[in-house]
mmCIF file of C-alpha atoms in Angstrom:
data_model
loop_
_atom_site.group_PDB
_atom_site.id
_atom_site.type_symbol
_atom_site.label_atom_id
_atom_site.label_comp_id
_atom_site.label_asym_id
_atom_site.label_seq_id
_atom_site.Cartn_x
_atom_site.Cartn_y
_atom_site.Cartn_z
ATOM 1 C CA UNK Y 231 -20.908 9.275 8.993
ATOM 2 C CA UNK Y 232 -19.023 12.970 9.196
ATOM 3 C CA UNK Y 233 -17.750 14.307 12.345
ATOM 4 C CA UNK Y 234 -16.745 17.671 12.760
ATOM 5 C CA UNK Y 235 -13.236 18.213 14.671
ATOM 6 C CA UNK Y 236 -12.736 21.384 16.058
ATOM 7 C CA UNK Y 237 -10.005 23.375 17.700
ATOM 8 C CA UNK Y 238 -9.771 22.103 21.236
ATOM 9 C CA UNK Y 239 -11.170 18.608 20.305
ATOM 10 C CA UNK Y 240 -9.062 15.643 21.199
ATOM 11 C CA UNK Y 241 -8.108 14.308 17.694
ATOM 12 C CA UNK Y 242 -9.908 10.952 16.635
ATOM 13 C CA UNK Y 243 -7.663 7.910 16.713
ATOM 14 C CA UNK Y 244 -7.270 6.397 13.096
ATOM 15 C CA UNK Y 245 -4.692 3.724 11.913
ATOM 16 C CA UNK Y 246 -4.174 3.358 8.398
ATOM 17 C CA UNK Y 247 -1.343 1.310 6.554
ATOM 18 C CA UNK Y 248 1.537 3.516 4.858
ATOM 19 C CA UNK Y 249 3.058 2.394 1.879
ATOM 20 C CA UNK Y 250 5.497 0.194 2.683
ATOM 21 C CA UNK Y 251 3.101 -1.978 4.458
ATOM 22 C CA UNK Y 252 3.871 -1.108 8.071
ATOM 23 C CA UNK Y 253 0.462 0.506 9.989
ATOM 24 C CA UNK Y 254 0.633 4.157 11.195
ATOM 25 C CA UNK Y 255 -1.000 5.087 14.510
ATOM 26 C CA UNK Y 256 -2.257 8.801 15.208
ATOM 27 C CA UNK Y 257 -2.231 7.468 18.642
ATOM 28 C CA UNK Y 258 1.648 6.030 18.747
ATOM 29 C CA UNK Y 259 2.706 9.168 16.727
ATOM 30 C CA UNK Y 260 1.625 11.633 19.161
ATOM 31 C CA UNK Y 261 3.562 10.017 22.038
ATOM 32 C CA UNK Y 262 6.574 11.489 21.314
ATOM 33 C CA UNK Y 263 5.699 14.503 18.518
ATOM 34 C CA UNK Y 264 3.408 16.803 17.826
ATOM 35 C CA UNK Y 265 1.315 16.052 14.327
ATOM 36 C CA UNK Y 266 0.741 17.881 10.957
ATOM 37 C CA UNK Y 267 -2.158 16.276 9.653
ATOM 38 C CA UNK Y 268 -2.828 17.617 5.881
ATOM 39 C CA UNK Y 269 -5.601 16.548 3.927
ATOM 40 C CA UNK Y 270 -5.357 16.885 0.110
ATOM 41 C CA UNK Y 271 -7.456 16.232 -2.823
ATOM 42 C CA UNK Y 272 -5.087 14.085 -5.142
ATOM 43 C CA UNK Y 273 -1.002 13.310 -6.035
ATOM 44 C CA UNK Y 274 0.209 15.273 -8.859
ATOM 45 C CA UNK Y 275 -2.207 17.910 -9.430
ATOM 46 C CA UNK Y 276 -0.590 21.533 -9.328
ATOM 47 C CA UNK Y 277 -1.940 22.723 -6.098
ATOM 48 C CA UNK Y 278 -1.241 19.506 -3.790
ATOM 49 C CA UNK Y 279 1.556 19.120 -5.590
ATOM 50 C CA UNK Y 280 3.037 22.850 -4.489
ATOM 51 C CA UNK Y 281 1.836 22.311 -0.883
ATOM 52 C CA UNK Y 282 3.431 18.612 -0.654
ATOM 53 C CA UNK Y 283 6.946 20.322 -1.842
ATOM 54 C CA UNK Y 284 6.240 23.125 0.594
ATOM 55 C CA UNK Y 285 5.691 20.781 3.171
ATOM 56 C CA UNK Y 286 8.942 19.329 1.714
ATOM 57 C CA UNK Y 287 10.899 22.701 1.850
ATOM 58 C CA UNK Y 288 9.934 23.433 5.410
ATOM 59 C CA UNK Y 289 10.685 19.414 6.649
ATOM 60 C CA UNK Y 290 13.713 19.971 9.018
ATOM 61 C CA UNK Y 291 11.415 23.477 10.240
ATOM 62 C CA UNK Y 292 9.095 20.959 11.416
ATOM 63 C CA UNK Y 293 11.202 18.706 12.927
ATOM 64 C CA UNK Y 294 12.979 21.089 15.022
ATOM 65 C CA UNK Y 295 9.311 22.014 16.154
ATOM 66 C CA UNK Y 296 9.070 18.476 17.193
ATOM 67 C CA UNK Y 297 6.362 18.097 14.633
ATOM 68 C CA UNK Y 298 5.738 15.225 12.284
ATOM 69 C CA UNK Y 299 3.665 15.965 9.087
ATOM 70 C CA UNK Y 300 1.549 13.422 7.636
ATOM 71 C CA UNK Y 301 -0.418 13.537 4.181
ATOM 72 C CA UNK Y 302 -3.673 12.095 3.682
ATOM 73 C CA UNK Y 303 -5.542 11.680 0.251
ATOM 74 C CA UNK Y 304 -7.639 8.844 -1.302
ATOM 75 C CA UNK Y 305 -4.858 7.609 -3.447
ATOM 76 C CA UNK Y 306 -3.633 4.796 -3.305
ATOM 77 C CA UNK Y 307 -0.418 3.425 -1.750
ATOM 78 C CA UNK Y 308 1.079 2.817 -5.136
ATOM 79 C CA UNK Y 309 0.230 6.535 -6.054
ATOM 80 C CA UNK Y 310 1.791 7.972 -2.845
ATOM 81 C CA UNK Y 311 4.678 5.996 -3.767
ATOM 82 C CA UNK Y 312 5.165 7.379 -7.095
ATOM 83 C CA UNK Y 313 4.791 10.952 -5.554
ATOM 84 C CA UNK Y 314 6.880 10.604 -2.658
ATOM 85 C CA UNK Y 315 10.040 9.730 -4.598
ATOM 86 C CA UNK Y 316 9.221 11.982 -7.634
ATOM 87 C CA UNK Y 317 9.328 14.646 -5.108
ATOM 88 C CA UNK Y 318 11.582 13.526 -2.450
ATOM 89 C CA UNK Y 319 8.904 13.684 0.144
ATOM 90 C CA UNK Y 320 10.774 13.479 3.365
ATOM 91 C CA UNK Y 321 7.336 12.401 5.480
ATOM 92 C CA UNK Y 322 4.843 9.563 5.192
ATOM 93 C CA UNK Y 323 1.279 9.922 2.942
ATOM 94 C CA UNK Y 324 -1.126 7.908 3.560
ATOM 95 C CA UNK Y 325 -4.139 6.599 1.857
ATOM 96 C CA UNK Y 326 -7.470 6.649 2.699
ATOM 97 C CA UNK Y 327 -9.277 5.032 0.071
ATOM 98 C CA UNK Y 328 -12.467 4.410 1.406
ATOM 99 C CA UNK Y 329 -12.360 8.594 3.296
ATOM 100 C CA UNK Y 330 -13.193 6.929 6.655
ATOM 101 C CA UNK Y 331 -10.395 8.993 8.278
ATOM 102 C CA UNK Y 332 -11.684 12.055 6.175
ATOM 103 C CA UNK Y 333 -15.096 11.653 7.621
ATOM 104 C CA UNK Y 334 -13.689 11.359 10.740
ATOM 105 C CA UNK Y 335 -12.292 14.239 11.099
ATOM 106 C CA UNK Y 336 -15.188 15.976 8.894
ATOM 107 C CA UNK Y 337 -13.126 16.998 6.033
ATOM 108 C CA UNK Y 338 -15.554 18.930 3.932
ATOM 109 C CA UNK Y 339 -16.028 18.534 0.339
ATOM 110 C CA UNK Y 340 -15.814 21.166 -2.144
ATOM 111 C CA UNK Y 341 -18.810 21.506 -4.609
ATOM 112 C CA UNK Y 342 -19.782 18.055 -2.889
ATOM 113 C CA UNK Y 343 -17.597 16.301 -4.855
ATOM 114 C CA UNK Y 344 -13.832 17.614 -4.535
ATOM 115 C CA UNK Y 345 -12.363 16.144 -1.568
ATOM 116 C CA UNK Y 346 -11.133 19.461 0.881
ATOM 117 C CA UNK Y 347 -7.814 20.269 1.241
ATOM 118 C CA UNK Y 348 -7.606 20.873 5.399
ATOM 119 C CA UNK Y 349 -4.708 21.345 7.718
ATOM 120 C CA UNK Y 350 -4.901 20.240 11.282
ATOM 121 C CA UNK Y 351 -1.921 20.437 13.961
ATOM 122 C CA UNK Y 352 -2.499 17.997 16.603
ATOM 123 C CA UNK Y 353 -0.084 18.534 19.899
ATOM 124 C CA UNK Y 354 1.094 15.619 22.342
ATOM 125 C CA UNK Y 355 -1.697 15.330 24.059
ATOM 126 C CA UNK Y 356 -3.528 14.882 21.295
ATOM 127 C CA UNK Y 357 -5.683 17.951 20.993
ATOM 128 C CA UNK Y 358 -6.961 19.866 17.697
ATOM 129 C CA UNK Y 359 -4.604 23.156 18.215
ATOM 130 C CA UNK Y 360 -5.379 24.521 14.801
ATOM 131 C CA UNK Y 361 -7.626 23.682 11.560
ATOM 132 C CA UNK Y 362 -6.580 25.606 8.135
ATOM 133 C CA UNK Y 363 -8.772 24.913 5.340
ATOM 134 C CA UNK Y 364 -8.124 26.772 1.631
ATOM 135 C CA UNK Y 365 -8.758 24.597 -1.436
ATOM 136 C CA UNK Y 366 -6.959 27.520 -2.966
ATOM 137 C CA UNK Y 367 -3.837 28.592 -0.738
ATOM 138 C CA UNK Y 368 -2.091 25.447 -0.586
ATOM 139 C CA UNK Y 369 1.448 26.858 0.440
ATOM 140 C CA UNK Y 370 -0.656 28.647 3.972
ATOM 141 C CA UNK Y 371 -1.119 25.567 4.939
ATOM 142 C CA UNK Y 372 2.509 25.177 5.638
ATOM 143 C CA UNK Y 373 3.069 28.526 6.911
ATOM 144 C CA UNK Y 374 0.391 29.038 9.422
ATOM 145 C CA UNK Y 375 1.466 25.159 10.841
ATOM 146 C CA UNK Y 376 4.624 26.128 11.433
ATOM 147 C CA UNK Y 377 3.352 29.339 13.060
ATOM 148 C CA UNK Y 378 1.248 28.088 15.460
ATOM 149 C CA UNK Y 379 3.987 25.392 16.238
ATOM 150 C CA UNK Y 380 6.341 27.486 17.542
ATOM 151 C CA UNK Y 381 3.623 28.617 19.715
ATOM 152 C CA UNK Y 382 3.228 25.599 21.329
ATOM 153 C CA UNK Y 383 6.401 24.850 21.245
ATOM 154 C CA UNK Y 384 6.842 28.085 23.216
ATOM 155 C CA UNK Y 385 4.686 27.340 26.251
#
Protein backbone atom coordinates (compact mmCIF):
# COMPACT_ATOMS: atom_id res chain seq x y z
CA UNK A 1 0.00 0.00 0.00
CA UNK A 2 1.30 3.81 -1.04
CA UNK A 3 2.01 6.35 1.48
CA UNK A 4 2.46 9.77 0.72
CA UNK A 5 5.62 11.54 2.48
CA UNK A 6 5.51 15.03 2.67
CA UNK A 7 7.72 17.91 3.62
CA UNK A 8 7.75 18.00 7.39
CA UNK A 9 6.98 14.21 7.70
CA UNK A 10 9.38 12.15 9.71
CA UNK A 11 10.90 9.88 6.97
CA UNK A 12 9.73 6.10 7.09
CA UNK A 13 12.37 3.71 8.37
CA UNK A 14 13.38 1.14 5.56
CA UNK A 15 16.43 -1.28 5.54
CA UNK A 16 17.38 -2.74 2.43
CA UNK A 17 20.66 -4.77 1.59
CA UNK A 18 23.36 -2.82 -0.64
CA UNK A 19 25.35 -4.62 -2.94
CA UNK A 20 27.97 -5.95 -1.27
CA UNK A 21 25.74 -7.75 1.04
CA UNK A 22 25.97 -5.57 4.13
CA UNK A 23 22.18 -4.02 5.17
CA UNK A 24 21.68 -0.20 4.99
CA UNK A 25 19.58 1.51 7.67
CA UNK A 26 17.73 4.96 6.92
CA UNK A 27 17.57 4.92 10.60
CA UNK A 28 21.58 4.31 11.41
CA UNK A 29 22.39 6.69 8.46
CA UNK A 30 20.70 9.61 9.79
CA UNK A 31 22.52 9.45 13.15
CA UNK A 32 25.35 11.09 12.10
CA UNK A 33 24.36 12.75 8.37
CA UNK A 34 21.85 14.23 6.78
CA UNK A 35 20.28 11.97 3.69
CA UNK A 36 19.83 12.39 -0.14
CA UNK A 37 17.35 9.96 -0.93
CA UNK A 38 16.91 9.77 -4.96
CA UNK A 39 14.55 7.63 -6.54
CA UNK A 40 15.17 6.67 -10.21
CA UNK A 41 13.52 4.69 -12.82
CA UNK A 42 16.41 2.32 -14.09
CA UNK A 43 20.64 2.01 -14.43
CA UNK A 44 21.86 3.06 -17.71
CA UNK A 45 19.16 4.87 -19.31
CA UNK A 46 20.22 8.53 -20.43
CA UNK A 47 18.36 10.51 -17.91
CA UNK A 48 19.26 8.46 -14.57
CA UNK A 49 22.26 7.97 -15.97
CA UNK A 50 23.06 12.05 -16.20
CA UNK A 51 21.56 12.58 -12.71
CA UNK A 52 23.64 9.53 -11.09
CA UNK A 53 26.98 11.31 -12.63
CA UNK A 54 25.61 14.61 -11.40
CA UNK A 55 25.13 13.24 -8.18
CA UNK A 56 28.69 11.97 -8.85
CA UNK A 57 30.12 15.47 -9.84
CA UNK A 58 28.67 17.20 -6.83
CA UNK A 59 29.85 14.05 -4.20
CA UNK A 60 32.49 15.91 -2.03
CA UNK A 61 29.59 19.17 -2.27
CA UNK A 62 27.54 16.85 -0.39
CA UNK A 63 29.78 15.66 1.94
CA UNK A 64 30.95 18.89 3.13
CA UNK A 65 27.08 19.49 3.66
CA UNK A 66 27.24 16.54 5.89
CA UNK A 67 24.92 14.84 3.50
CA UNK A 68 24.98 11.27 2.30
CA UNK A 69 23.18 10.49 -1.05
CA UNK A 70 21.63 7.27 -1.60
CA UNK A 71 20.06 5.85 -4.96
CA UNK A 72 17.12 3.78 -5.08
CA UNK A 73 15.72 1.88 -8.22
CA UNK A 74 14.24 -1.63 -8.76
CA UNK A 75 17.39 -3.03 -10.18
CA UNK A 76 18.99 -5.36 -8.97
CA UNK A 77 22.18 -5.53 -6.87
CA UNK A 78 24.11 -6.99 -9.73
CA UNK A 79 22.84 -4.03 -11.96
CA UNK A 80 23.81 -1.32 -9.40
CA UNK A 81 27.04 -2.96 -9.41
CA UNK A 82 27.68 -2.75 -12.98
CA UNK A 83 26.63 1.01 -12.84
CA UNK A 84 28.41 2.06 -9.91
CA UNK A 85 31.86 1.13 -11.24
CA UNK A 86 31.06 2.02 -14.92
CA UNK A 87 30.50 5.36 -13.52
CA UNK A 88 32.59 5.64 -10.52
CA UNK A 89 29.65 6.22 -8.30
CA UNK A 90 31.16 7.46 -5.13
CA UNK A 91 27.71 6.60 -2.94
CA UNK A 92 25.70 3.45 -2.32
CA UNK A 93 22.39 2.38 -4.73
CA UNK A 94 20.25 0.32 -3.56
CA UNK A 95 17.66 -2.00 -4.83
CA UNK A 96 14.29 -2.25 -4.24
CA UNK A 97 13.03 -4.96 -6.20
CA UNK A 98 9.84 -5.63 -4.90
CA UNK A 99 9.13 -1.10 -4.63
CA UNK A 100 8.18 -1.62 -0.94
CA UNK A 101 10.46 1.33 -0.02
CA UNK A 102 8.98 3.20 -3.15
CA UNK A 103 5.52 2.73 -1.83
CA UNK A 104 6.60 3.78 1.25
CA UNK A 105 7.52 6.81 0.63
CA UNK A 106 4.66 7.14 -2.20
CA UNK A 107 6.86 7.46 -5.13
CA UNK A 108 4.42 8.09 -7.90
CA UNK A 109 4.41 6.41 -11.13
CA UNK A 110 4.51 8.01 -14.38
CA UNK A 111 1.79 6.96 -16.95
CA UNK A 112 1.14 4.20 -14.16
CA UNK A 113 3.76 2.28 -15.26
CA UNK A 114 7.24 4.26 -15.24
CA UNK A 115 8.57 4.18 -11.87
CA UNK A 116 9.03 8.30 -10.71
CA UNK A 117 12.13 9.75 -10.49
CA UNK A 118 11.80 11.78 -6.82
CA UNK A 119 14.32 13.52 -4.68
CA UNK A 120 13.90 13.69 -0.97
CA UNK A 121 16.51 15.32 1.61
CA UNK A 122 16.00 13.88 4.91
CA UNK A 123 17.94 15.93 7.92
CA UNK A 124 19.25 14.29 11.30
CA UNK A 125 16.36 14.13 12.86
CA UNK A 126 14.93 12.45 10.35
CA UNK A 127 12.40 14.80 8.86
CA UNK A 128 11.22 15.20 5.04
CA UNK A 129 13.01 18.83 4.46
CA UNK A 130 12.42 18.77 0.75
CA UNK A 131 10.69 16.49 -2.09
CA UNK A 132 11.82 17.27 -5.92
CA UNK A 133 10.07 15.28 -8.39
CA UNK A 134 10.84 15.83 -12.48
CA UNK A 135 10.87 12.65 -14.59
CA UNK A 136 12.39 15.14 -16.97
CA UNK A 137 15.06 17.44 -15.12
CA UNK A 138 17.21 14.89 -13.76
CA UNK A 139 20.38 17.17 -13.12
CA UNK A 140 17.66 19.67 -10.58
CA UNK A 141 17.54 17.08 -8.60
CA UNK A 142 21.09 17.59 -7.62
CA UNK A 143 21.02 21.22 -7.61
CA UNK A 144 18.03 22.09 -5.59
CA UNK A 145 19.50 19.19 -2.82
CA UNK A 146 22.40 20.84 -2.45
CA UNK A 147 20.50 24.14 -2.15
CA UNK A 148 18.35 23.45 0.43
CA UNK A 149 21.35 21.71 2.26
CA UNK A 150 23.22 24.50 2.84
CA UNK A 151 20.14 25.82 4.32
CA UNK A 152 20.01 23.52 6.89
CA UNK A 153 23.25 23.35 7.24
CA UNK A 154 23.00 27.09 7.94
CA UNK A 155 20.65 27.08 10.93
Amino acid sequence: MSQKVNVGDKAPDFELVKPDGSVFSLKSQLKDKNVVLYFYPKDNTPGCTKQACEFRDQYEVFKEQNAEVIGISSDSSESHDDFERSHRLPFVLLSDKDNKVRNLFGVPRKFGIIPGRVTYVIDKNGIVRYIFNSMTKPLEHVKNALEVLKSIEKQ
